[in-house]
XYZ file of N, CA and C in Angstrom:
534
model
N 86.232 1.531 10.232
C 85.673 1.175 8.949
C 86.720 0.341 8.199
N 86.264 -0.729 7.595
C 87.137 -1.589 6.796
C 86.701 -1.472 5.339
N 87.641 -1.046 4.474
C 87.333 -0.773 3.078
C 88.226 -1.608 2.175
N 87.586 -2.245 1.192
C 88.329 -2.922 0.131
C 88.374 -1.973 -1.059
N 89.576 -1.493 -1.385
C 89.763 -0.657 -2.552
C 90.008 -1.535 -3.765
N 89.388 -1.192 -4.890
C 89.542 -1.952 -6.124
C 89.923 -0.999 -7.249
N 91.116 -1.236 -7.815
C 91.578 -0.503 -8.998
C 91.333 -1.438 -10.176
N 90.196 -1.274 -10.879
C 89.780 -2.268 -11.859
C 90.663 -2.322 -13.105
N 90.836 -3.525 -13.587
C 91.561 -3.773 -14.821
C 91.393 -5.223 -15.200
N 91.443 -5.524 -16.480
C 91.263 -6.909 -16.919
C 92.502 -7.763 -16.690
N 93.674 -7.208 -16.922
C 94.910 -7.970 -16.749
C 95.370 -7.936 -15.302
N 95.342 -6.742 -14.711
C 95.723 -6.554 -13.301
C 94.645 -5.725 -12.619
N 93.960 -6.339 -11.679
C 92.934 -5.656 -10.893
C 93.502 -5.490 -9.491
N 93.896 -4.269 -9.149
C 94.485 -4.020 -7.838
C 93.450 -4.113 -6.738
N 93.842 -4.721 -5.613
C 92.962 -4.837 -4.457
C 93.762 -4.517 -3.198
N 93.129 -3.822 -2.280
C 93.801 -3.488 -1.030
C 92.783 -3.209 0.052
N 93.055 -3.690 1.247
C 92.140 -3.506 2.370
C 92.799 -2.608 3.407
N 92.069 -1.559 3.776
C 92.544 -0.617 4.792
C 91.461 -0.496 5.851
N 91.908 -0.399 7.092
C 90.973 -0.256 8.206
C 91.342 0.995 8.989
N 90.313 1.703 9.458
C 90.556 2.881 10.273
C 89.421 3.879 10.164
N 89.650 5.038 10.770
C 88.689 6.130 10.711
C 89.454 7.415 10.394
N 88.739 8.373 9.838
C 89.349 9.658 9.498
C 89.953 10.293 10.744
N 91.130 10.846 10.591
C 91.786 11.533 11.692
C 92.641 10.645 12.577
N 92.681 9.370 12.308
C 93.490 8.416 13.083
C 94.401 7.647 12.123
N 95.490 7.088 12.659
C 96.353 6.276 11.793
C 95.575 5.090 11.195
N 95.834 4.828 9.940
C 95.166 3.743 9.226
C 96.047 2.500 9.209
N 95.421 1.343 9.003
C 96.143 0.078 8.971
C 95.838 -0.670 7.691
N 96.893 -1.095 6.991
C 96.710 -1.944 5.824
C 96.555 -3.380 6.320
N 95.501 -4.039 5.861
C 95.274 -5.427 6.240
C 95.725 -6.394 5.146
N 95.698 -5.927 3.902
C 96.105 -6.777 2.794
C 96.194 -5.982 1.519
N 97.048 -6.443 0.605
C 97.184 -5.780 -0.691
C 97.629 -6.815 -1.708
N 97.149 -6.663 -2.934
C 97.534 -7.605 -3.975
C 96.931 -7.240 -5.311
N 97.009 -8.192 -6.214
C 96.498 -7.997 -7.562
C 95.810 -9.282 -8.004
N 94.606 -9.139 -8.550
C 93.921 -10.259 -9.192
C 94.333 -10.194 -10.656
N 94.977 -11.249 -11.142
C 95.506 -11.254 -12.511
C 94.722 -12.220 -13.400
N 94.598 -11.829 -14.673
C 94.045 -12.736 -15.679
C 94.952 -12.679 -16.906
N 95.065 -13.780 -17.642
C 95.920 -13.796 -18.832
C 95.333 -12.928 -19.953
N 96.178 -12.107 -20.537
C 95.740 -11.194 -21.599
C 95.203 -11.939 -22.815
N 95.644 -13.169 -23.020
C 95.214 -13.908 -24.211
C 93.993 -14.801 -23.956
N 93.453 -14.777 -22.727
C 92.275 -15.591 -22.408
C 91.010 -14.930 -22.951
N 89.987 -15.727 -23.151
C 88.695 -15.242 -23.633
C 88.092 -14.309 -22.576
N 87.429 -13.248 -23.031
C 86.917 -12.202 -22.133
C 86.054 -12.765 -21.007
N 85.135 -13.657 -21.329
C 84.256 -14.216 -20.299
C 85.042 -14.924 -19.208
N 86.066 -15.656 -19.596
C 86.896 -16.359 -18.611
C 87.688 -15.380 -17.759
N 88.119 -14.281 -18.361
C 88.841 -13.266 -17.597
C 87.929 -12.639 -16.545
N 86.689 -12.359 -16.922
C 85.740 -11.769 -15.980
C 85.423 -12.736 -14.841
N 85.310 -14.029 -15.153
C 85.100 -15.034 -14.117
C 86.313 -15.074 -13.179
N 87.506 -14.965 -13.745
C 88.717 -14.946 -12.919
C 88.743 -13.764 -11.973
N 88.327 -12.605 -12.461
C 88.260 -11.410 -11.604
C 87.214 -11.615 -10.513
N 86.069 -12.169 -10.896
C 85.018 -12.430 -9.911
C 85.533 -13.359 -8.808
N 86.182 -14.434 -9.184
C 86.692 -15.381 -8.197
C 87.718 -14.715 -7.272
N 88.579 -13.902 -7.857
C 89.570 -13.200 -7.049
C 88.939 -12.228 -6.071
N 87.986 -11.438 -6.529
C 87.301 -10.472 -5.653
C 86.540 -11.212 -4.551
N 85.877 -12.298 -4.912
C 85.138 -13.081 -3.911
C 86.072 -13.599 -2.816
N 87.268 -14.038 -3.194
C 88.237 -14.502 -2.195
C 88.618 -13.374 -1.240
N 88.826 -12.166 -1.768
C 89.160 -11.014 -0.918
C 87.987 -10.662 -0.001
N 86.767 -10.734 -0.529
C 85.590 -10.446 0.299
C 85.442 -11.482 1.411
N 85.678 -12.755 1.077
C 85.598 -13.811 2.095
C 86.648 -13.618 3.183
N 87.868 -13.313 2.771
C 88.961 -13.226 3.740
C 88.890 -11.988 4.625
N 88.546 -10.833 4.044
C 88.649 -9.574 4.797
C 87.320 -8.991 5.267
N 86.203 -9.440 4.731
C 84.879 -8.978 5.165
C 84.787 -7.449 5.271
N 85.018 -6.746 4.166
C 84.953 -5.275 4.225
C 83.524 -4.777 4.432
N 83.437 -3.572 4.981
C 82.136 -2.922 5.162
C 81.726 -2.154 3.916
N 82.717 -1.744 3.118
C 82.487 -0.932 1.927
C 83.491 -1.336 0.853
N 83.072 -1.234 -0.401
C 83.990 -1.379 -1.539
C 84.185 0.007 -2.132
N 85.422 0.428 -2.288
C 85.732 1.701 -2.952
C 86.343 1.354 -4.300
N 85.663 1.734 -5.369
C 86.069 1.370 -6.723
C 86.387 2.635 -7.506
N 87.445 2.550 -8.320
C 87.781 3.696 -9.160
C 86.691 3.895 -10.199
N 86.180 5.115 -10.271
C 85.167 5.467 -11.269
C 85.842 5.479 -12.636
N 85.245 4.774 -13.572
C 85.808 4.692 -14.914
C 85.614 6.028 -15.610
N 86.679 6.507 -16.227
C 86.599 7.770 -16.953
C 87.046 7.538 -18.386
N 86.611 8.413 -19.262
C 86.911 8.265 -20.687
C 88.375 8.543 -20.972
N 88.973 7.638 -21.706
C 90.337 7.819 -22.184
C 90.292 7.788 -23.706
N 91.439 7.879 -24.316
C 91.487 7.827 -25.773
C 91.313 6.405 -26.284
N 91.740 5.416 -25.516
C 91.698 4.034 -25.944
C 90.397 3.381 -25.461
N 89.425 3.257 -26.358
C 88.104 2.750 -25.993
C 88.172 1.320 -25.469
N 89.022 0.470 -26.044
C 89.089 -0.920 -25.575
C 89.609 -0.987 -24.144
N 90.529 -0.109 -23.771
C 91.023 -0.073 -22.392
C 89.903 0.355 -21.442
N 89.135 1.357 -21.842
C 88.023 1.836 -21.020
C 86.989 0.733 -20.844
N 86.701 0.010 -21.904
C 85.710 -1.073 -21.826
C 86.167 -2.152 -20.854
N 87.408 -2.563 -20.944
C 87.928 -3.589 -20.034
C 87.886 -3.131 -18.591
N 88.261 -1.880 -18.365
C 88.232 -1.320 -17.013
C 86.802 -1.281 -16.488
N 85.866 -0.866 -17.335
C 84.458 -0.802 -16.938
C 83.911 -2.192 -16.636
N 84.300 -3.176 -17.426
C 83.825 -4.540 -17.199
C 84.361 -5.085 -15.871
N 85.638 -4.867 -15.602
C 86.229 -5.323 -14.334
C 85.575 -4.591 -13.158
N 85.297 -3.312 -13.326
C 84.635 -2.522 -12.295
C 83.242 -3.077 -12.002
N 82.518 -3.417 -13.055
C 81.165 -3.958 -12.891
C 81.192 -5.291 -12.147
N 82.182 -6.118 -12.424
C 82.306 -7.398 -11.721
C 82.493 -7.151 -10.223
N 83.384 -6.235 -9.865
C 83.618 -5.929 -8.448
C 82.339 -5.414 -7.782
N 81.605 -4.529 -8.476
C 80.366 -3.989 -7.911
C 79.313 -5.083 -7.755
N 79.248 -6.000 -8.708
C 78.309 -7.108 -8.637
C 78.609 -8.007 -7.434
N 79.881 -8.310 -7.233
C 80.279 -9.145 -6.087
C 79.839 -8.487 -4.778
N 80.038 -7.185 -4.665
C 79.638 -6.462 -3.455
C 78.119 -6.453 -3.304
N 77.410 -6.193 -4.396
C 75.947 -6.111 -4.344
C 75.333 -7.427 -3.892
N 75.887 -8.535 -4.342
C 75.380 -9.854 -3.924
C 75.420 -10.015 -2.409
N 76.385 -9.379 -1.781
C 76.575 -9.513 -0.330
C 75.972 -8.349 0.454
N 75.373 -7.412 -0.257
C 74.789 -6.254 0.423
C 75.830 -5.262 0.914
N 77.012 -5.275 0.306
C 78.083 -4.357 0.698
C 77.966 -3.090 -0.144
N 77.901 -1.925 0.498
C 77.814 -0.680 -0.261
C 79.069 -0.451 -1.117
N 78.866 0.194 -2.259
C 79.964 0.519 -3.176
C 80.043 2.029 -3.310
N 81.256 2.552 -3.198
C 81.504 3.981 -3.412
C 82.440 4.111 -4.605
N 82.129 5.026 -5.498
C 82.966 5.269 -6.666
C 83.730 6.578 -6.471
N 85.014 6.541 -6.769
C 85.865 7.727 -6.642
C 86.662 7.908 -7.929
N 86.735 9.145 -8.399
C 87.502 9.422 -9.611
C 88.995 9.374 -9.303
N 89.812 9.116 -10.319
C 91.258 9.111 -10.098
C 91.769 10.424 -9.503
N 91.275 11.567 -9.997
C 91.768 12.845 -9.476
C 91.325 13.066 -8.030
N 90.149 12.581 -7.676
C 89.648 12.659 -6.298
C 90.575 11.871 -5.366
N 90.948 10.663 -5.791
C 91.819 9.799 -4.992
C 93.197 10.439 -4.843
N 93.755 10.918 -5.952
C 95.077 11.551 -5.914
C 95.074 12.762 -4.989
N 94.025 13.576 -5.092
C 93.934 14.771 -4.249
C 93.823 14.399 -2.772
N 93.045 13.372 -2.472
C 92.879 12.959 -1.080
C 94.190 12.452 -0.485
N 94.941 11.695 -1.276
C 96.137 11.044 -0.751
C 97.380 11.927 -0.826
N 97.505 12.718 -1.904
C 98.735 13.506 -2.091
C 98.535 15.005 -1.930
N 97.285 15.462 -2.021
C 97.036 16.897 -1.988
C 96.936 17.501 -3.371
N 97.222 16.707 -4.412
C 97.127 17.187 -5.796
C 96.398 16.167 -6.651
N 95.365 16.628 -7.344
C 94.608 15.761 -8.238
C 95.374 15.361 -9.477
N 96.566 15.932 -9.658
C 97.395 15.620 -10.832
C 98.648 14.840 -10.467
N 98.685 14.283 -9.292
C 99.863 13.527 -8.842
C 100.103 12.336 -9.767
N 101.378 11.950 -9.894
C 101.694 10.783 -10.718
C 101.691 9.519 -9.860
N 101.864 8.372 -10.522
C 101.825 7.071 -9.825
C 102.866 6.994 -8.720
N 104.058 7.530 -8.969
C 105.129 7.473 -7.965
C 104.748 8.263 -6.719
N 104.130 9.435 -6.894
C 103.715 10.248 -5.753
C 102.624 9.540 -4.947
N 101.676 8.923 -5.650
C 100.610 8.190 -4.957
C 101.219 7.037 -4.168
N 102.102 6.271 -4.803
C 102.753 5.147 -4.122
C 103.539 5.593 -2.900
N 104.250 6.712 -3.030
C 105.044 7.221 -1.904
C 104.149 7.637 -0.739
N 103.045 8.303 -1.035
C 102.149 8.742 0.041
C 101.408 7.570 0.683
N 101.008 6.581 -0.116
C 100.368 5.385 0.445
C 101.344 4.704 1.401
N 102.602 4.607 0.986
C 103.644 4.001 1.820
C 103.772 4.743 3.145
N 103.793 6.048 3.063
C 103.941 6.881 4.257
C 102.707 6.813 5.157
N 101.524 6.948 4.552
C 100.286 6.977 5.332
C 100.009 5.655 6.046
N 100.414 4.548 5.410
C 100.167 3.236 6.008
C 101.388 2.690 6.744
N 102.441 3.516 6.810
C 103.673 3.151 7.515
C 104.260 1.830 7.003
N 104.368 1.732 5.671
C 104.913 0.536 5.028
C 106.404 0.721 4.794
N 107.125 -0.357 4.649
C 108.573 -0.274 4.419
C 108.907 0.066 2.965
N 107.987 -0.222 2.037
C 108.212 0.063 0.618
C 106.861 0.228 -0.064
N 106.844 0.955 -1.186
C 105.572 1.109 -1.916
C 105.078 -0.244 -2.430
N 103.782 -0.480 -2.332
C 103.227 -1.725 -2.877
C 103.448 -1.786 -4.387
N 103.774 -2.948 -4.887
C 103.980 -3.167 -6.319
C 103.008 -4.228 -6.789
N 102.499 -4.139 -8.009
C 102.642 -3.040 -8.947
C 101.808 -1.824 -8.522
N 101.843 -0.804 -9.357
C 101.130 0.436 -9.046
C 99.632 0.206 -8.845
N 99.070 -0.813 -9.489
C 97.635 -1.107 -9.328
C 97.313 -1.422 -7.867
N 98.223 -2.094 -7.182
C 98.028 -2.439 -5.768
C 98.050 -1.168 -4.913
N 99.014 -0.287 -5.182
C 99.093 0.978 -4.446
C 97.850 1.823 -4.707
N 97.371 1.821 -5.944
C 96.169 2.587 -6.289
C 94.948 2.056 -5.538
N 94.861 0.732 -5.367
C 93.740 0.148 -4.626
C 93.761 0.619 -3.167
N 94.951 0.646 -2.574
C 95.068 1.148 -1.196
C 94.692 2.627 -1.132
N 95.113 3.410 -2.141
C 94.777 4.834 -2.185
C 93.265 5.031 -2.258
N 92.580 4.181 -3.008
C 91.118 4.251 -3.090
C 90.492 4.019 -1.713
N 90.982 3.023 -1.005
C 90.448 2.726 0.329
C 90.703 3.890 1.289
N 91.916 4.439 1.246
C 92.257 5.585 2.106
C 91.344 6.767 1.785
N 91.195 7.063 0.505
C 90.337 8.163 0.066
C 88.930 7.992 0.626
N 88.401 6.786 0.531
C 87.033 6.578 1.010
C 86.925 6.772 2.518
N 87.865 6.236 3.254
C 87.825 6.387 4.718
C 87.854 7.866 5.094
N 88.679 8.626 4.419
C 88.795 10.049 4.738
C 87.613 10.863 4.258
N 87.011 10.502 3.139
C 85.937 11.303 2.549
C 84.544 10.885 3.010
N 84.371 9.654 3.448
C 83.035 9.141 3.782
C 82.300 9.973 4.832
N 82.954 10.386 5.940
C 82.201 11.165 6.929
C 81.612 12.465 6.345
N 82.387 13.172 5.548
C 81.889 14.417 4.948
C 80.792 14.125 3.923
N 80.968 13.077 3.126
C 79.954 12.724 2.137
C 78.646 12.328 2.824
N 78.741 11.593 3.926
C 77.536 11.193 4.659
C 76.797 12.400 5.217
N 77.558 13.357 5.782
C 76.922 14.576 6.307
C 76.246 15.360 5.187
N 76.887 15.431 4.045
C 76.314 16.149 2.896
C 75.026 15.467 2.427
N 75.039 14.142 2.314
C 73.843 13.407 1.888
C 72.698 13.594 2.875
N 73.007 13.610 4.170
C 71.979 13.810 5.180
C 71.390 15.221 5.085
N 72.245 16.203 4.838
C 71.776 17.583 4.705
C 70.872 17.731 3.480
N 71.250 17.111 2.379
C 70.429 17.166 1.162
C 69.082 16.501 1.421
N 69.096 15.355 2.105
C 67.845 14.649 2.403
C 66.937 15.501 3.298
N 67.534 16.154 4.314
C 66.737 17.025 5.203
C 66.149 18.187 4.417
N 66.935 18.770 3.532
C 66.467 19.898 2.716
C 65.318 19.462 1.807
N 65.448 18.288 1.198
C 64.395 17.773 0.323
C 63.113 17.526 1.105
N 63.238 17.012 2.316
C 62.076 16.762 3.169
C 61.402 18.075 3.539
N 62.216 19.091 3.846
C 61.679 20.413 4.189
C 60.921 21.011 3.011
N 61.508 20.914 1.820
C 60.858 21.443 0.632
C 59.562 20.693 0.334
N 59.579 19.402 0.508
C 58.394 18.584 0.254
C 57.272 18.983 1.214
N 57.629 19.250 2.469
C 56.648 19.661 3.471
C 55.983 20.990 3.139
N 56.733 21.862 2.488
C 56.195 23.188 2.121
C 55.249 23.110 0.950
N 55.430 22.127 0.073
C 54.600 22.037 -1.116
C 53.364 21.169 -0.890
N 53.270 20.520 0.251
C 52.123 19.639 0.513
C 50.931 20.400 0.979
């Protein structure tokens, strides 16, 4: 499975591509950051993010996009920018028929480090170790994007089995009420 992880942000949108399957060593194919100027008009920043994401989709052809689920913080303007960047990434994937999976920050941290409360340094260190890199990807947004991709690769098989079980149960219940 090839996954493009996206850590959304208006100024720095982390992107990272990981390939592999659960239970086997994973391979990083690419990592970086799509940047937009903080003083640029919002619409132009969103177009810049779109162009950057499209370039990553063209180059790496991922099967899935794993995007950080936006959560409420104290700073509403930060949340709005993150949500807007997230929506751009999801739109780019939807245009191409690429499935999108959303993962919460604590879900990603728990998958990669074993603790949903891990700090940025711990996530970076584990991403470095899991992908056998010589140094943690910089900035932290890039490491977070790789962590999102790793989380999805590891969690997708269990999530798929759960969704199939729920669908079978719903079909069984529907059959009983007919």
